[in-house]
GROMACS .gro file of C-alpha atoms in nm:
model
  335
    1MET     CA    1  -3.183   0.703  -2.486
    2LYS     CA    2  -2.828   0.742  -2.613
    3ILE     CA    3  -2.558   0.723  -2.348
    4GLN     CA    4  -2.237   0.922  -2.402
    5ILE     CA    5  -1.918   0.755  -2.270
    6ALA     CA    6  -1.599   0.962  -2.248
    7THR     CA    7  -1.259   0.959  -2.077
    8ILE     CA    8  -1.141   1.280  -1.912
    9ASN     CA    9  -0.821   1.393  -1.743
   10ALA     CA   10  -0.894   1.430  -1.372
   11ASP     CA   11  -0.725   1.771  -1.371
   12SER     CA   12  -1.010   1.902  -1.583
   13VAL     CA   13  -1.266   2.102  -1.386
   14LEU     CA   14  -1.535   2.031  -1.647
   15TYR     CA   15  -1.717   1.757  -1.453
   16LYS     CA   16  -1.516   1.743  -1.131
   17ASP     CA   17  -1.791   1.866  -0.898
   18SER     CA   18  -2.057   1.641  -1.050
   19VAL     CA   19  -1.820   1.339  -1.046
   20LYS     CA   20  -1.740   1.405  -0.682
   21TYR     CA   21  -2.111   1.441  -0.598
   22LEU     CA   22  -2.200   1.114  -0.776
   23ILE     CA   23  -1.919   0.920  -0.606
   24GLU     CA   24  -2.013   1.046  -0.261
   25SER     CA   25  -2.385   0.988  -0.323
   26GLN     CA   26  -2.297   0.618  -0.366
   27GLY     CA   27  -2.131   0.607  -0.025
   28LEU     CA   28  -1.775   0.621  -0.167
   29ASN     CA   29  -1.493   0.864  -0.105
   30TYR     CA   30  -1.360   1.086  -0.382
   31GLU     CA   31  -0.980   1.042  -0.382
   32ASP     CA   32  -0.737   1.311  -0.489
   33ASP     CA   33  -0.492   1.074  -0.658
   34LEU     CA   34  -0.729   1.002  -0.949
   35GLU     CA   35  -0.565   1.073  -1.286
   36TYR     CA   36  -0.849   0.999  -1.528
   37TYR     CA   37  -1.225   0.943  -1.524
   38CYS     CA   38  -1.449   0.757  -1.758
   39THR     CA   39  -1.789   0.922  -1.743
   40ALA     CA   40  -2.136   0.831  -1.870
   41HIS     CA   41  -2.394   1.100  -1.949
   42ASP     CA   42  -2.756   1.051  -2.048
   43GLY     CA   43  -2.923   1.219  -2.345
   44SER     CA   44  -2.990   1.535  -2.146
   45GLY     CA   45  -2.623   1.566  -2.043
   46GLU     CA   46  -2.675   1.450  -1.683
   47LEU     CA   47  -2.384   1.255  -1.531
   48ILE     CA   48  -2.512   0.905  -1.455
   49GLY     CA   49  -2.190   0.705  -1.404
   50CYS     CA   50  -1.817   0.732  -1.354
   51VAL     CA   51  -1.508   0.526  -1.280
   52GLY     CA   52  -1.156   0.652  -1.209
   53LEU     CA   53  -0.798   0.543  -1.274
   54ALA     CA   54  -0.506   0.613  -1.040
   55GLY     CA   55  -0.185   0.439  -1.137
   56THR     CA   56  -0.287   0.076  -1.187
   57VAL     CA   57  -0.592   0.103  -0.962
   58ILE     CA   58  -0.945   0.137  -1.098
   59LYS     CA   59  -1.170   0.288  -0.834
   60CYS     CA   60  -1.447   0.534  -0.754
   61PHE     CA   61  -1.690   0.326  -0.961
   62ALA     CA   62  -2.039   0.472  -0.930
   63ILE     CA   63  -2.364   0.456  -1.128
   64ARG     CA   64  -2.678   0.647  -1.046
   65ASP     CA   65  -2.936   0.410  -0.897
   66ASP     CA   66  -3.194   0.457  -1.173
   67TYR     CA   67  -2.942   0.352  -1.442
   68GLN     CA   68  -2.801   0.041  -1.280
   69GLY     CA   69  -2.839  -0.286  -1.470
   70GLU     CA   70  -2.839  -0.122  -1.816
   71GLY     CA   71  -2.490  -0.225  -1.929
   72ILE     CA   72  -2.327   0.111  -1.854
   73SER     CA   73  -2.078  -0.056  -1.618
   74ARG     CA   74  -1.928  -0.270  -1.892
   75SER     CA   75  -1.905   0.023  -2.134
   76MET     CA   76  -1.724   0.244  -1.882
   77MET     CA   77  -1.495  -0.039  -1.768
   78THR     CA   78  -1.404  -0.124  -2.126
   79GLU     CA   79  -1.303   0.238  -2.188
   80ILE     CA   80  -1.100   0.279  -1.869
   81ILE     CA   81  -0.920  -0.056  -1.920
   82LEU     CA   82  -0.842   0.040  -2.279
   83LEU     CA   83  -0.699   0.371  -2.155
   84ALA     CA   84  -0.489   0.191  -1.891
   85TYR     CA   85  -0.352  -0.046  -2.156
   86GLN     CA   86  -0.268   0.248  -2.382
   87LEU     CA   87  -0.071   0.393  -2.089
   88GLY     CA   88   0.117   0.062  -2.056
   89ARG     CA   89  -0.062  -0.037  -1.733
   90LYS     CA   90  -0.166  -0.398  -1.790
   91SER     CA   91  -0.175  -0.531  -1.433
   92LEU     CA   92  -0.485  -0.369  -1.287
   93SER     CA   93  -0.666  -0.374  -0.954
   94ILE     CA   94  -1.019  -0.276  -0.862
   95PHE     CA   95  -1.167  -0.189  -0.525
   96THR     CA   96  -1.541  -0.228  -0.532
   97SER     CA   97  -1.839  -0.313  -0.316
   98PRO     CA   98  -1.953  -0.677  -0.287
   99ASP     CA   99  -2.261  -0.590  -0.494
  100ASN     CA  100  -2.041  -0.514  -0.797
  101VAL     CA  101  -1.804  -0.812  -0.779
  102ALA     CA  102  -2.002  -1.018  -1.032
  103ILE     CA  103  -1.973  -0.740  -1.291
  104PHE     CA  104  -1.595  -0.741  -1.274
  105GLU     CA  105  -1.564  -1.118  -1.248
  106SER     CA  106  -1.752  -1.136  -1.579
  107MET     CA  107  -1.471  -0.920  -1.721
  108ARG     CA  108  -1.205  -1.171  -1.607
  109PHE     CA  109  -1.106  -0.995  -1.287
  110GLN     CA  110  -1.064  -1.223  -0.983
  111ALA     CA  111  -1.134  -1.139  -0.619
  112ILE     CA  112  -0.829  -1.196  -0.398
  113THR     CA  113  -0.988  -1.082  -0.072
  114SER     CA  114  -1.306  -1.173   0.108
  115LYS     CA  115  -1.627  -1.094  -0.077
  116TYR     CA  116  -1.795  -1.020   0.254
  117ARG     CA  117  -1.593  -0.709   0.338
  118ARG     CA  118  -1.747  -0.372   0.246
  119SER     CA  119  -1.476  -0.332  -0.019
  120VAL     CA  120  -1.338  -0.620  -0.226
  121LEU     CA  121  -1.006  -0.620  -0.413
  122LEU     CA  122  -1.000  -0.782  -0.758
  123ILE     CA  123  -0.708  -0.810  -1.001
  124ASN     CA  124  -0.692  -0.899  -1.369
  125ARG     CA  125  -0.363  -1.098  -1.342
  126PRO     CA  126  -0.411  -1.348  -1.056
  127ASP     CA  127  -0.110  -1.541  -1.188
  128GLU     CA  128   0.109  -1.261  -1.051
  129ILE     CA  129   0.028  -1.336  -0.689
  130ILE     CA  130   0.089  -1.708  -0.748
  131THR     CA  131   0.429  -1.628  -0.901
  132LEU     CA  132   0.509  -1.407  -0.601
  133GLN     CA  133   0.424  -1.690  -0.362
  134HIS     CA  134   0.657  -1.926  -0.547
  135GLN     CA  135   0.936  -1.668  -0.538
  136LEU     CA  136   0.893  -1.607  -0.164
  137HIS     CA  137   0.877  -1.979  -0.091
  138SER     CA  138   1.232  -2.016  -0.224
  139TYR     CA  139   1.347  -1.803   0.073
  140LYS     CA  140   1.159  -2.006   0.334
  141VAL     CA  141   1.363  -2.103   0.640
  142THR     CA  142   1.236  -2.365   0.883
  143GLY     CA  143   1.199  -2.275   1.249
  144ASN     CA  144   0.948  -2.253   1.533
  145LYS     CA  145   0.941  -1.875   1.538
  146ILE     CA  146   0.972  -1.689   1.208
  147GLY     CA  147   0.942  -1.313   1.238
  148SER     CA  148   0.867  -1.039   0.988
  149ILE     CA  149   0.889  -0.662   0.969
  150VAL     CA  150   0.755  -0.433   0.696
  151MET     CA  151   0.918  -0.091   0.695
  152ASN     CA  152   0.959   0.223   0.490
  153ALA     CA  153   1.294   0.316   0.650
  154ASN     CA  154   1.262   0.664   0.507
  155PRO     CA  155   1.545   0.688   0.617
  156PHE     CA  156   1.672   0.395   0.825
  157THR     CA  157   1.707   0.514   1.188
  158LYS     CA  158   1.831   0.375   1.517
  159GLY     CA  159   1.465   0.300   1.589
  160HIS     CA  160   1.441   0.068   1.286
  161ALA     CA  161   1.771  -0.097   1.382
  162TYR     CA  162   1.647  -0.151   1.738
  163LEU     CA  163   1.325  -0.318   1.619
  164ILE     CA  164   1.513  -0.552   1.385
  165GLU     CA  165   1.769  -0.645   1.651
  166LYS     CA  166   1.490  -0.725   1.901
  167ALA     CA  167   1.306  -0.941   1.648
  168ALA     CA  168   1.624  -1.122   1.543
  169SER     CA  169   1.711  -1.194   1.907
  170GLU     CA  170   1.371  -1.355   1.966
  171CYS     CA  171   1.319  -1.546   1.639
  172ASP     CA  172   1.483  -1.832   1.455
  173TRP     CA  173   1.472  -1.618   1.140
  174VAL     CA  174   1.336  -1.276   1.042
  175HIS     CA  175   1.214  -1.155   0.702
  176ILE     CA  176   1.247  -0.779   0.649
  177PHE     CA  177   1.044  -0.616   0.370
  178VAL     CA  178   1.127  -0.264   0.249
  179VAL     CA  179   0.825  -0.086   0.098
  180ARG     CA  180   0.900  -0.060  -0.272
  181GLU     CA  181   0.700   0.249  -0.371
  182ASN     CA  182   0.924   0.531  -0.486
  183ASN     CA  183   0.724   0.844  -0.401
  184GLN     CA  184   0.910   0.897  -0.075
  185ALA     CA  185   1.173   1.142   0.046
  186PHE     CA  186   1.435   0.874  -0.020
  187SER     CA  187   1.415   0.643  -0.320
  188PHE     CA  188   1.357   0.270  -0.281
  189LYS     CA  189   1.718   0.208  -0.389
  190ASP     CA  190   1.849   0.438  -0.112
  191ARG     CA  191   1.614   0.300   0.155
  192PHE     CA  192   1.691  -0.062   0.067
  193SER     CA  193   2.066   0.007   0.071
  194MET     CA  194   2.045   0.179   0.410
  195VAL     CA  195   1.859  -0.118   0.561
  196LYS     CA  196   2.102  -0.362   0.401
  197ASN     CA  197   2.406  -0.175   0.534
  198GLY     CA  198   2.251  -0.141   0.880
  199THR     CA  199   2.166  -0.511   0.916
  200LEU     CA  200   2.484  -0.672   0.777
  201PRO     CA  201   2.599  -0.797   1.123
  202ILE     CA  202   2.269  -0.983   1.186
  203PRO     CA  203   2.303  -1.342   1.061
  204ASN     CA  204   1.945  -1.468   1.087
  205LEU     CA  205   1.751  -1.245   0.851
  206THR     CA  206   1.653  -1.214   0.487
  207LEU     CA  207   1.603  -0.872   0.334
  208HIS     CA  208   1.331  -0.851   0.068
  209ALA     CA  209   1.216  -0.579  -0.167
  210GLY     CA  210   0.850  -0.504  -0.108
  211ASN     CA  211   0.598  -0.605  -0.374
  212ASP     CA  212   0.264  -0.508  -0.529
  213PHE     CA  213   0.069  -0.697  -0.265
  214MET     CA  214   0.223  -0.544   0.048
  215ILE     CA  215   0.172  -0.176   0.142
  216SER     CA  216   0.167  -0.073  -0.223
  217LYS     CA  217  -0.029   0.181  -0.421
  218ARG     CA  218  -0.197  -0.110  -0.594
  219THR     CA  219  -0.346  -0.273  -0.284
  220PHE     CA  220  -0.320  -0.007  -0.012
  221PRO     CA  221  -0.342   0.324  -0.204
  222SER     CA  222  -0.468   0.537   0.083
  223TYR     CA  223  -0.152   0.458   0.284
  224PHE     CA  224   0.030   0.692   0.047
  225LEU     CA  225  -0.229   0.964   0.109
  226LYS     CA  226  -0.184   0.950   0.485
  227GLU     CA  227  -0.051   1.305   0.496
  228SER     CA  228  -0.417   1.394   0.451
  229GLY     CA  229  -0.509   1.169   0.746
  230ASN     CA  230  -0.732   0.982   0.503
  231VAL     CA  231  -0.605   0.624   0.521
  232HIS     CA  232  -0.909   0.401   0.480
  233GLN     CA  233  -0.963   0.134   0.738
  234VAL     CA  234  -1.083  -0.105   0.469
  235HIS     CA  235  -0.754  -0.067   0.276
  236ALA     CA  236  -0.561  -0.149   0.594
  237GLU     CA  237  -0.783  -0.453   0.644
  238ILE     CA  238  -0.720  -0.567   0.287
  239ASP     CA  239  -0.343  -0.524   0.334
  240CYS     CA  240  -0.359  -0.743   0.645
  241GLU     CA  241  -0.572  -1.004   0.467
  242LEU     CA  242  -0.321  -1.027   0.179
  243PHE     CA  243  -0.032  -1.062   0.424
  244ALA     CA  244  -0.210  -1.335   0.621
  245ASN     CA  245  -0.336  -1.531   0.319
  246TYR     CA  246  -0.052  -1.501   0.065
  247ILE     CA  247   0.272  -1.357   0.209
  248ALA     CA  248   0.302  -1.519   0.552
  249PRO     CA  249   0.217  -1.878   0.446
  250SER     CA  250   0.479  -1.866   0.169
  251LEU     CA  251   0.754  -1.798   0.423
  252GLY     CA  252   0.610  -1.973   0.728
  253ILE     CA  253   0.587  -1.642   0.915
  254THR     CA  254   0.451  -1.678   1.269
  255HIS     CA  255   0.513  -1.329   1.411
  256ARG     CA  256   0.498  -0.970   1.283
  257TYR     CA  257   0.695  -0.706   1.471
  258ILE     CA  258   0.587  -0.341   1.484
  259GLY     CA  259   0.696  -0.027   1.664
  260SER     CA  260   0.448   0.169   1.876
  261GLU     CA  261   0.321   0.487   1.713
  262PRO     CA  262   0.266   0.771   1.965
  263ASN     CA  263   0.271   1.055   1.710
  264CYS     CA  264   0.074   0.950   1.401
  265LYS     CA  265  -0.291   0.850   1.449
  266VAL     CA  266  -0.304   0.692   1.102
  267THR     CA  267  -0.018   0.450   1.171
  268GLU     CA  268  -0.146   0.388   1.523
  269ASN     CA  269  -0.479   0.284   1.370
  270TYR     CA  270  -0.299   0.056   1.120
  271ASN     CA  271  -0.115  -0.109   1.411
  272SER     CA  272  -0.447  -0.166   1.585
  273ILE     CA  273  -0.599  -0.324   1.271
  274MET     CA  274  -0.299  -0.558   1.239
  275LYS     CA  275  -0.355  -0.683   1.593
  276THR     CA  276  -0.720  -0.754   1.512
  277MET     CA  277  -0.677  -0.900   1.164
  278LEU     CA  278  -0.358  -1.107   1.191
  279GLN     CA  279  -0.397  -1.271   1.528
  280PRO     CA  280  -0.423  -1.550   1.639
  281HIS     CA  281  -0.259  -1.709   1.332
  282ILE     CA  282   0.020  -1.447   1.323
  283GLU     CA  283   0.121  -1.297   1.657
  284VAL     CA  284   0.173  -0.921   1.644
  285VAL     CA  285   0.456  -0.807   1.873
  286GLU     CA  286   0.468  -0.435   1.946
  287PHE     CA  287   0.774  -0.268   2.097
  288ASN     CA  288   0.777   0.082   2.237
  289ARG     CA  289   0.980   0.310   2.016
  290LEU     CA  290   1.339   0.380   2.107
  291LEU     CA  291   1.396   0.714   2.281
  292ALA     CA  292   1.673   0.970   2.222
  293GLU     CA  293   1.700   1.254   2.472
  294GLY     CA  294   1.349   1.178   2.597
  295CYS     CA  295   1.184   1.184   2.253
  296THR     CA  296   1.080   0.894   2.032
  297ILE     CA  297   1.297   0.835   1.727
  298SER     CA  298   1.099   0.855   1.406
  299ALA     CA  299   1.189   0.883   1.039
  300SER     CA  300   0.968   1.192   1.004
  301THR     CA  301   1.168   1.366   1.280
  302VAL     CA  302   1.488   1.274   1.100
  303ARG     CA  303   1.358   1.411   0.769
  304ASN     CA  304   1.258   1.739   0.933
  305GLN     CA  305   1.595   1.776   1.102
  306LEU     CA  306   1.782   1.690   0.783
  307SER     CA  307   1.612   1.980   0.607
  308ASN     CA  308   1.636   2.226   0.895
  309ALA     CA  309   1.944   2.144   1.102
  310ALA     CA  310   2.141   1.852   0.962
  311SER     CA  311   2.405   1.856   1.236
  312ALA     CA  312   2.147   1.773   1.508
  313VAL     CA  313   2.024   1.452   1.348
  314ALA     CA  314   2.330   1.228   1.382
  315SER     CA  315   2.223   1.100   1.727
  316LEU     CA  316   1.909   0.947   1.571
  317LEU     CA  317   2.089   0.749   1.301
  318PRO     CA  318   2.313   0.442   1.298
  319VAL     CA  319   2.664   0.495   1.166
  320SER     CA  320   2.580   0.299   0.851
  321THR     CA  321   2.300   0.544   0.760
  322ILE     CA  322   2.516   0.849   0.834
  323ASN     CA  323   2.786   0.712   0.605
  324TYR     CA  324   2.531   0.639   0.332
  325LEU     CA  325   2.373   0.986   0.352
  326VAL     CA  326   2.715   1.147   0.330
  327GLU     CA  327   2.845   0.931   0.045
  328HIS     CA  328   2.531   0.899  -0.168
  329CYS     CA  329   2.293   1.182  -0.076
  330GLY     CA  330   2.523   1.478  -0.019
  331TYR     CA  331   2.445   1.546   0.348
  332ALA     CA  332   2.721   1.695   0.567
  333LEU     CA  333   2.677   1.483   0.879
  334HIS     CA  334   2.929   1.408   1.151
  335ILE     CA  335   2.930   1.117   1.395
   0.00000   0.00000   0.00000
C-alpha cells in the first residue's frame, strides 16, 4: 500500500482535527505552538502518522499502532528535518517516549536526558552542550558555597534584587542567569541590562546570558505556554536534569536560590520539582517573596501596573530599573 508523506502548515485546518486526535490517542498532548506537521496517509486517505515542528523542536510524533515498524517514522522524520534545514534551523531537539529513542538515535540524534523518564530529550548537535560546558567552566570560581539564580526579570523588580542580595550575602559567589528567550514583554537586551544595572554594587557575582539548555524553548517549551496553565511536569523535570548534569558541574554550583510563588500554580509546581530533582546534590533555597504594602512583589504585577497606572509602580522597582524604563523604554516614572 502506498503511503503519502506531506508537510503542512499548522495553521491549515485541513487535517488539524485528525492530527490532534492521533496525537492524543498516543497519550501525547497536542501543543498550540506547532508551526508545521509532516503527515502520513495510507492508500485510503486515513491519517496514520504525524510529527510536528515548533521552532527548533520536533515533537508530537505519533504513528497509529497498526502501522508501527513499517519505516514510516524515518520517512516523516526525514521530511520534517529537511523542512527545518530549509528554514535555517539546524540545531534540533526531539522530545519522545523511551520506546522511540532507538529510532532517533539511528538518525544521529543523541539522548541528553535519562532514557527512563516518560519523555526523553534528544539533540542532533551534542557538541553544542559540550562547548557550552567549556564556556561556563571559564567563569568557574572556587568556594565552598556557590549559588545560582535563573530569572526572567521581566522587568527587574525589588523582589529580584532582594533575592540576589540574600544569595550573595550567603555564598562565596553567585551565578545569575537571565532567560534568553525574546518573546517576553521586555526584550532579552532590556532585561539583561536591567539586571546588570541593578547588581553593579554586588562584588561576588557573575551575570550570564541564558542558553539553549536552560529554561529555553528548545528544552522547556511548555514554560513559554504557561499562560495556558499547561506547563508539562516532564519538561520541568528535564530542565532540572540538564541543570544538574551539565550547567551546575561546569561552575561548581552547590545551591540554587528561588523565590516563593504564592500566585502562580505553574511556577509553584516548578519550584516543587526543583526541590525534588536537584537535591541533595544541589541545595534549593527558597525565600518568601518581598512584600510592598502587604502584597508580594511580582514582575506580572509590575507589567499590569505599567500598562494601567504607571505612576503607582515605582514603589515596586529599584531606582536602576526606573531609570532604565524612563531612558530606554519611554515610561514616565517618578521615584
